[in-house]
Amino acid sequence: MKKYLEIILNSIKQSIFHKPTALAMFVLMIMVGTVACGFFSRIMIEGAEQEIYPDNPNIVCEQNADFIAIGDYMRSIENEYFDYYRNYGKINASILNAKATHKDKTIQIDAVEAEIEVFDSKFSDVTIESGQKVMWANNVFCDLLGCGYGDYITFCGTEFLIVGVINSSMYEKNSIITFPYTARLADWDITNTPEQTFLRIYNLDFYGLKKNFTKSVYEDLKGIGVNKGVEYVNSSLVQAIVLLILFLIAVSLSVISVTNYWQSVNERKYTIYKMIGASPKAVAGIMLFETGVVASVAVAIGLLADYIISLFVNISSIGRLLWLHYLILFVTTLFAVMVMVTIKTIKMAKRMPMQKAVKPKKRRKKYEKN
């Protein structure tokens, strides 16, 4: 075993120092293939991460869903389901036929986008827990009502103090407000009649979940008017998987030509091993081990190149599953390369000439008895 290992290490040494051009081409081809596959691997892992750790779980809110009950439940599962990003969790809703009054001016807005804050982001935890009637509003809403920072307004029958104004872009035409979920609106109705103010919840933002929702969480949400949405296939995830497989096949096929060159320049070395008595199995083992070591190094360099590129080019936003991206990229690329290399190696080992070891001739005695 020790002698066999010495032969393999010596073979690798000869390839590095005596065949640098072939080695460089072989490494470069595999490295480029790894980087190319890395693009689709990142998209695939990002899609998988959104399935496992969804920012917005696939849920549907009923018309009579009470945002206060939903907010209370989101806070009750805070320690179990949210990490330090929990302050982004909120309830997104539309308030239709909303009436607002500032001083002597009263207006009715067809639709106001409401971000109902559950965790401390724009408001402190004390403000949320005490149910203070405070509000952030964008400049579109303030311009319509003629109000600003520090003004008191009456919105949906409830008096609010505006504690912040958001400057929307010149293309933003919608009125947007933010208020604590504990600030119940006095004037809102769940019947959706034309003359009444209607609040419609269209999304719960669970940004920062530690893990996917469990069956018990869906059951709890169902009790307060939030139902699990219809299951669907993540098309971007499927496309990324298909493209990754196609690129792996392309990498495997492209490796054939460079493998032919790599093995042809080393054929003399392998032939010598066979002619001095090494079996085809032993020669193939040396070739595979040597090629596997070089291919592993090439894939590792490709992973490093993928990481460096990701620092300058925002391809995807992978968080918790970044390790899985590198693991899949290393294993799949190396596997695809080694499958083609193994096929070529076995064929080459079989067709090499083999010379049987010549038995030494017996020396004649100088003097023979008559």
Short mmCIF file of C-alpha atoms in Angstrom, two decimals:
data_model
loop_
_atom_site.label_atom_id
_atom_site.label_comp_id
_atom_site.label_asym_id
_atom_site.label_seq_id
_atom_site.Cartn_x
_atom_site.Cartn_y
_atom_site.Cartn_z
CA MET A 1 0.00 0.00 0.00
CA LYS A 2 2.82 2.37 0.90
CA LYS A 3 4.60 1.64 -2.37
CA TYR A 4 1.38 2.15 -4.33
CA LEU A 5 0.85 5.52 -2.61
CA GLU A 6 4.40 6.58 -3.41
CA ILE A 7 3.80 5.77 -7.09
CA ILE A 8 0.61 7.90 -7.10
CA LEU A 9 2.31 10.87 -5.41
CA ASN A 10 5.25 10.60 -7.81
CA SER A 11 2.80 10.52 -10.73
CA ILE A 12 1.10 13.69 -9.51
CA LYS A 13 4.49 15.35 -9.06
CA GLN A 14 5.47 14.51 -12.64
CA SER A 15 2.19 15.95 -13.96
CA ILE A 16 2.71 19.21 -12.06
CA PHE A 17 6.33 19.84 -12.99
CA HIS A 18 6.64 18.15 -16.38
CA LYS A 19 3.18 18.78 -17.89
CA PRO A 20 2.21 22.28 -16.61
CA THR A 21 0.33 23.31 -19.77
CA ALA A 22 -1.97 20.28 -19.74
CA LEU A 23 -2.47 20.69 -16.00
CA ALA A 24 -3.36 24.40 -16.35
CA MET A 25 -5.88 23.70 -19.13
CA PHE A 26 -7.51 20.90 -17.15
CA VAL A 27 -7.78 23.02 -13.98
CA LEU A 28 -9.00 26.10 -15.87
CA MET A 29 -11.77 24.20 -17.67
CA ILE A 30 -13.12 22.70 -14.44
CA MET A 31 -12.81 26.02 -12.58
CA VAL A 32 -14.80 27.90 -15.25
CA GLY A 33 -17.44 25.19 -15.24
CA THR A 34 -17.73 25.43 -11.47
CA VAL A 35 -18.22 29.20 -11.59
CA ALA A 36 -20.84 28.87 -14.34
CA CYS A 37 -22.78 26.26 -12.37
CA GLY A 38 -22.48 28.42 -9.26
CA PHE A 39 -24.74 31.08 -10.77
CA PHE A 40 -27.67 28.66 -11.08
CA SER A 41 -26.84 26.95 -7.80
CA ARG A 42 -27.23 30.28 -6.00
CA ILE A 43 -30.63 30.89 -7.61
CA MET A 44 -31.72 27.36 -6.71
CA ILE A 45 -30.61 27.64 -3.07
CA GLU A 46 -32.21 31.09 -2.74
CA GLY A 47 -35.53 29.61 -3.92
CA ALA A 48 -35.15 26.66 -1.54
CA GLU A 49 -34.39 29.03 1.33
CA GLN A 50 -37.58 30.99 0.65
CA GLU A 51 -39.53 27.73 0.77
CA ILE A 52 -37.95 26.66 4.08
CA TYR A 53 -37.69 30.10 5.71
CA PRO A 54 -40.45 32.15 4.05
CA ASP A 55 -40.61 35.90 4.64
CA ASN A 56 -44.22 35.82 3.51
CA PRO A 57 -45.85 32.41 4.06
CA ASN A 58 -48.52 31.42 1.58
CA ILE A 59 -51.61 32.52 3.56
CA VAL A 60 -54.97 34.12 2.81
CA CYS A 61 -56.73 36.49 5.23
CA GLU A 62 -60.51 36.41 5.53
CA GLN A 63 -62.50 39.64 5.29
CA ASN A 64 -63.42 39.50 8.96
CA ALA A 65 -59.84 38.91 10.16
CA ASP A 66 -59.08 41.10 13.17
CA PHE A 67 -55.63 42.65 12.89
CA ILE A 68 -55.37 43.07 16.68
CA ALA A 69 -55.92 39.33 17.25
CA ILE A 70 -53.39 38.56 14.50
CA GLY A 71 -50.84 40.96 16.01
CA ASP A 72 -51.30 39.44 19.46
CA TYR A 73 -50.66 35.99 18.01
CA MET A 74 -47.55 37.12 16.09
CA ARG A 75 -46.11 38.51 19.32
CA SER A 76 -47.01 35.35 21.23
CA ILE A 77 -44.83 33.22 18.92
CA GLU A 78 -42.02 35.78 18.85
CA ASN A 79 -39.46 33.82 20.88
CA GLU A 80 -40.09 30.55 19.08
CA TYR A 81 -40.32 31.67 15.47
CA PHE A 82 -38.51 34.98 15.09
CA ASP A 83 -34.85 35.86 15.26
CA TYR A 84 -33.32 39.32 15.68
CA TYR A 85 -34.98 40.49 12.42
CA ARG A 86 -38.40 40.23 14.04
CA ASN A 87 -38.88 44.02 14.03
CA TYR A 88 -39.71 43.78 10.31
CA GLY A 89 -42.81 41.70 11.03
CA LYS A 90 -46.00 43.59 10.27
CA ILE A 91 -49.54 43.33 8.89
CA ASN A 92 -50.13 44.81 5.46
CA ALA A 93 -53.65 46.03 4.75
CA SER A 94 -55.74 48.33 2.58
CA ILE A 95 -58.25 50.69 4.16
CA LEU A 96 -61.05 51.52 1.72
CA ASN A 97 -63.36 54.54 1.92
CA ALA A 98 -61.25 56.03 4.72
CA LYS A 99 -62.29 59.38 6.21
CA ALA A 100 -59.61 61.72 7.54
CA THR A 101 -59.94 65.12 9.21
CA HIS A 102 -57.39 67.79 10.00
CA LYS A 103 -58.68 70.99 11.60
CA ASP A 104 -61.66 72.01 9.46
CA LYS A 105 -60.73 69.88 6.44
CA THR A 106 -62.32 66.46 5.96
CA ILE A 107 -61.58 64.19 3.02
CA GLN A 108 -62.49 60.66 1.97
CA ILE A 109 -59.72 58.56 0.42
CA ASP A 110 -60.72 55.63 -1.76
CA ALA A 111 -57.79 53.49 -0.61
CA VAL A 112 -54.98 53.91 1.91
CA GLU A 113 -52.14 51.40 2.18
CA ALA A 114 -51.61 50.60 5.86
CA GLU A 115 -48.55 49.00 7.43
CA ILE A 116 -49.79 47.87 10.83
CA GLU A 117 -46.69 47.47 12.95
CA VAL A 118 -46.52 44.48 15.30
CA PHE A 119 -42.90 44.71 16.49
CA ASP A 120 -40.78 47.72 17.32
CA SER A 121 -39.43 49.31 14.16
CA LYS A 122 -40.84 52.80 13.67
CA PHE A 123 -42.46 52.64 17.10
CA SER A 124 -41.04 51.50 20.42
CA ASP A 125 -42.29 48.41 22.22
CA VAL A 126 -43.74 50.64 24.92
CA THR A 127 -45.73 52.57 22.32
CA ILE A 128 -47.09 49.36 20.80
CA GLU A 129 -47.95 47.69 24.10
CA SER A 130 -49.70 50.75 25.48
CA GLY A 131 -51.76 51.21 22.32
CA GLN A 132 -50.76 54.84 21.72
CA LYS A 133 -52.54 56.53 18.81
CA VAL A 134 -49.51 57.59 16.78
CA MET A 135 -48.90 57.43 13.05
CA TRP A 136 -46.29 57.72 10.33
CA ALA A 137 -47.61 58.95 6.97
CA ASN A 138 -46.11 59.56 3.56
CA ASN A 139 -46.11 62.98 1.93
CA VAL A 140 -48.90 61.96 -0.46
CA PHE A 141 -51.28 61.43 2.48
CA CYS A 142 -50.10 64.62 4.22
CA ASP A 143 -50.51 66.72 1.07
CA LEU A 144 -54.08 65.49 0.58
CA LEU A 145 -55.03 66.35 4.16
CA GLY A 146 -52.83 69.40 4.60
CA CYS A 147 -51.09 68.06 7.71
CA GLY A 148 -47.53 67.39 8.76
CA TYR A 149 -45.21 66.30 11.54
CA GLY A 150 -46.63 67.00 15.02
CA ASP A 151 -50.21 67.52 13.84
CA TYR A 152 -53.23 65.75 15.27
CA ILE A 153 -55.64 64.22 12.78
CA THR A 154 -58.75 62.10 12.99
CA PHE A 155 -58.50 58.99 10.87
CA CYS A 156 -61.35 56.48 10.69
CA GLY A 157 -62.93 58.03 13.80
CA THR A 158 -59.71 57.78 15.85
CA GLU A 159 -57.43 60.69 16.76
CA PHE A 160 -53.78 60.16 15.81
CA LEU A 161 -50.63 62.17 16.34
CA ILE A 162 -48.34 62.22 13.30
CA VAL A 163 -44.85 61.47 14.61
CA GLY A 164 -43.11 60.95 11.29
CA VAL A 165 -43.42 61.80 7.60
CA ILE A 166 -42.01 59.58 4.84
CA ASN A 167 -40.89 61.31 1.65
CA SER A 168 -42.17 59.10 -1.17
CA SER A 169 -40.73 59.19 -4.65
CA MET A 170 -42.25 61.49 -7.25
CA TYR A 171 -43.83 58.43 -8.89
CA GLU A 172 -45.63 57.30 -5.71
CA LYS A 173 -49.33 58.14 -5.96
CA ASN A 174 -50.73 56.07 -3.09
CA SER A 175 -51.34 57.25 0.45
CA ILE A 176 -49.36 55.14 2.93
CA ILE A 177 -49.65 55.17 6.71
CA THR A 178 -48.09 53.17 9.55
CA PHE A 179 -49.60 52.76 13.00
CA PRO A 180 -49.32 50.26 15.93
CA TYR A 181 -51.55 47.22 15.69
CA THR A 182 -52.91 47.98 19.17
CA ALA A 183 -54.42 51.26 17.95
CA ARG A 184 -57.90 50.04 17.09
CA LEU A 185 -59.77 52.17 14.58
CA ALA A 186 -63.13 53.36 15.86
CA ASP A 187 -64.71 53.65 12.43
CA TRP A 188 -64.21 50.53 10.40
CA ASP A 189 -66.49 47.78 9.23
CA ILE A 190 -66.02 44.21 8.01
CA THR A 191 -69.12 44.06 5.83
CA ASN A 192 -67.48 45.91 2.92
CA THR A 193 -70.58 47.98 2.21
CA PRO A 194 -69.96 50.99 -0.08
CA GLU A 195 -70.76 53.63 2.55
CA GLN A 196 -68.62 52.08 5.30
CA THR A 197 -64.89 52.13 5.91
CA PHE A 198 -63.46 48.71 5.16
CA LEU A 199 -60.08 47.34 6.27
CA ARG A 200 -58.80 44.44 4.20
CA ILE A 201 -55.71 42.51 5.31
CA TYR A 202 -53.86 41.16 2.29
CA ASN A 203 -50.57 39.96 3.75
CA LEU A 204 -48.70 39.15 6.96
CA ASP A 205 -45.01 39.94 6.81
CA PHE A 206 -43.11 37.31 8.81
CA TYR A 207 -39.66 38.50 7.78
CA GLY A 208 -37.06 36.91 10.05
CA LEU A 209 -38.66 33.52 10.70
CA LYS A 210 -36.33 30.97 12.23
CA LYS A 211 -38.08 28.08 10.57
CA ASN A 212 -41.10 27.20 8.49
CA PHE A 213 -44.58 27.31 9.92
CA THR A 214 -45.76 24.14 11.58
CA LYS A 215 -49.21 22.60 11.31
CA SER A 216 -50.17 23.94 14.76
CA VAL A 217 -49.33 27.52 13.70
CA TYR A 218 -51.55 27.25 10.65
CA GLU A 219 -54.33 25.90 12.85
CA ASP A 220 -53.96 28.82 15.26
CA LEU A 221 -54.02 31.36 12.43
CA LYS A 222 -57.09 29.71 10.95
CA GLY A 223 -58.92 30.38 14.22
CA ILE A 224 -58.39 34.13 13.80
CA GLY A 225 -59.28 34.35 10.13
CA VAL A 226 -56.02 33.49 8.38
CA ASN A 227 -56.05 30.43 6.12
CA LYS A 228 -53.24 28.49 4.51
CA GLY A 229 -52.96 29.42 0.85
CA VAL A 230 -53.13 27.06 -2.07
CA GLU A 231 -49.89 25.13 -2.57
CA TYR A 232 -47.99 26.05 -5.69
CA VAL A 233 -44.78 25.06 -7.42
CA ASN A 234 -41.97 27.59 -7.19
CA SER A 235 -41.27 28.03 -10.91
CA SER A 236 -37.97 29.90 -10.41
CA LEU A 237 -36.70 27.08 -8.19
CA VAL A 238 -37.63 24.44 -10.78
CA GLN A 239 -36.03 26.45 -13.59
CA ALA A 240 -32.83 26.88 -11.59
CA ILE A 241 -32.65 23.12 -10.90
CA VAL A 242 -33.16 22.29 -14.59
CA LEU A 243 -30.57 24.85 -15.72
CA LEU A 244 -28.08 23.61 -13.13
CA ILE A 245 -28.47 20.03 -14.39
CA LEU A 246 -28.03 21.18 -18.00
CA PHE A 247 -24.90 23.13 -17.11
CA LEU A 248 -23.48 20.14 -15.24
CA ILE A 249 -24.02 18.03 -18.36
CA ALA A 250 -22.35 20.76 -20.44
CA VAL A 251 -19.40 20.84 -18.04
CA SER A 252 -19.13 17.04 -18.22
CA LEU A 253 -19.08 17.08 -22.01
CA SER A 254 -16.60 19.96 -22.19
CA VAL A 255 -14.28 18.08 -19.85
CA ILE A 256 -14.02 15.22 -22.39
CA SER A 257 -11.80 17.15 -24.81
CA VAL A 258 -9.50 18.54 -22.13
CA THR A 259 -9.38 15.11 -20.46
CA ASN A 260 -8.26 13.58 -23.76
CA TYR A 261 -5.43 16.10 -23.93
CA TRP A 262 -4.56 15.65 -20.26
CA GLN A 263 -4.38 11.88 -20.57
CA SER A 264 -2.61 11.90 -23.95
CA VAL A 265 0.34 13.91 -22.60
CA ASN A 266 0.52 11.52 -19.63
CA GLU A 267 -0.04 8.36 -21.68
CA ARG A 268 3.65 7.53 -21.91
CA LYS A 269 3.92 7.61 -18.12
CA TYR A 270 0.90 5.35 -17.69
CA THR A 271 2.10 3.00 -20.43
CA ILE A 272 5.38 2.51 -18.61
CA TYR A 273 3.49 1.53 -15.46
CA LYS A 274 1.62 -1.10 -17.44
CA MET A 275 4.63 -2.42 -19.30
CA ILE A 276 6.56 -3.03 -16.09
CA GLY A 277 3.76 -5.29 -14.92
CA ALA A 278 1.01 -3.12 -13.45
CA SER A 279 -2.47 -4.50 -14.08
CA PRO A 280 -5.09 -2.42 -15.98
CA LYS A 281 -6.95 -2.04 -12.68
CA ALA A 282 -3.88 -0.62 -10.95
CA VAL A 283 -3.14 1.78 -13.82
CA ALA A 284 -6.76 2.94 -13.90
CA GLY A 285 -6.63 3.45 -10.14
CA ILE A 286 -3.52 5.65 -10.45
CA MET A 287 -5.10 7.65 -13.26
CA LEU A 288 -8.37 8.14 -11.39
CA PHE A 289 -6.74 9.10 -8.11
CA GLU A 290 -4.42 11.57 -9.79
CA THR A 291 -7.21 13.11 -11.85
CA GLY A 292 -9.53 13.19 -8.82
CA VAL A 293 -6.98 15.14 -6.75
CA VAL A 294 -6.43 17.66 -9.54
CA ALA A 295 -10.18 17.97 -10.21
CA SER A 296 -10.90 18.52 -6.48
CA VAL A 297 -8.33 21.31 -6.35
CA ALA A 298 -9.81 22.84 -9.53
CA VAL A 299 -13.35 22.76 -8.10
CA ALA A 300 -12.08 24.29 -4.84
CA ILE A 301 -10.50 27.13 -6.82
CA GLY A 302 -13.82 27.51 -8.65
CA LEU A 303 -15.63 27.82 -5.31
CA LEU A 304 -13.18 30.51 -4.23
CA ALA A 305 -13.74 32.36 -7.51
CA ASP A 306 -17.52 32.05 -7.00
CA TYR A 307 -17.18 33.60 -3.53
CA ILE A 308 -15.01 36.47 -4.79
CA ILE A 309 -17.46 37.22 -7.62
CA SER A 310 -20.37 37.25 -5.14
CA LEU A 311 -18.61 40.05 -3.22
CA PHE A 312 -18.79 42.34 -6.25
CA VAL A 313 -21.86 41.06 -8.10
CA ASN A 314 -25.18 40.63 -6.28
CA ILE A 315 -26.38 37.39 -7.88
CA SER A 316 -28.67 36.26 -5.06
CA SER A 317 -29.34 36.81 -1.38
CA ILE A 318 -28.65 33.52 0.41
CA GLY A 319 -28.53 33.56 4.19
CA ARG A 320 -28.84 30.43 6.29
CA LEU A 321 -28.27 27.96 3.43
CA LEU A 322 -25.09 29.42 1.95
CA TRP A 323 -23.17 26.36 3.15
CA LEU A 324 -25.53 24.15 1.14
CA HIS A 325 -24.75 26.12 -2.01
CA TYR A 326 -21.02 25.41 -1.70
CA LEU A 327 -21.60 21.78 -0.72
CA ILE A 328 -23.90 21.09 -3.68
CA LEU A 329 -21.62 22.99 -6.06
CA PHE A 330 -18.54 21.05 -4.96
CA VAL A 331 -20.15 17.61 -4.92
CA THR A 332 -22.18 17.90 -8.14
CA THR A 333 -19.42 19.50 -10.20
CA LEU A 334 -16.80 17.02 -9.02
CA PHE A 335 -19.21 14.11 -9.59
CA ALA A 336 -20.06 15.28 -13.13
CA VAL A 337 -16.37 15.67 -13.98
CA MET A 338 -15.32 12.34 -12.45
CA VAL A 339 -18.06 10.38 -14.24
CA MET A 340 -16.70 11.41 -17.64
CA VAL A 341 -13.09 11.04 -16.51
CA THR A 342 -13.77 7.53 -15.21
CA ILE A 343 -15.25 6.42 -18.52
CA LYS A 344 -12.28 7.79 -20.48
CA THR A 345 -9.78 6.39 -17.99
CA ILE A 346 -11.12 2.85 -18.11
CA LYS A 347 -11.10 2.85 -21.91
CA MET A 348 -7.55 4.20 -21.99
CA ALA A 349 -6.26 1.70 -19.41
CA LYS A 350 -7.68 -1.22 -21.38
CA ARG A 351 -6.18 -0.26 -24.72
CA MET A 352 -2.68 0.34 -23.38
CA PRO A 353 -0.10 -2.28 -24.51
CA MET A 354 0.88 -4.73 -21.86
CA GLN A 355 4.15 -6.59 -21.92
CA LYS A 356 4.55 -9.67 -19.83
CA ALA A 357 7.48 -9.68 -17.54
CA VAL A 358 10.36 -11.62 -19.09
CA LYS A 359 11.74 -14.43 -16.99
CA PRO A 360 15.50 -14.22 -16.50
CA LYS A 361 17.46 -16.78 -18.52
CA LYS A 362 19.38 -19.44 -16.70
CA ARG A 363 23.08 -18.95 -17.02
CA ARG A 364 24.93 -21.91 -18.52
CA LYS A 365 27.64 -23.39 -16.46
CA LYS A 366 31.05 -22.61 -17.79
CA TYR A 367 32.21 -26.17 -17.51
CA GLU A 368 29.95 -29.12 -18.07
CA LYS A 369 30.82 -32.66 -17.14
CA ASN A 370 31.31 -34.96 -20.03
#
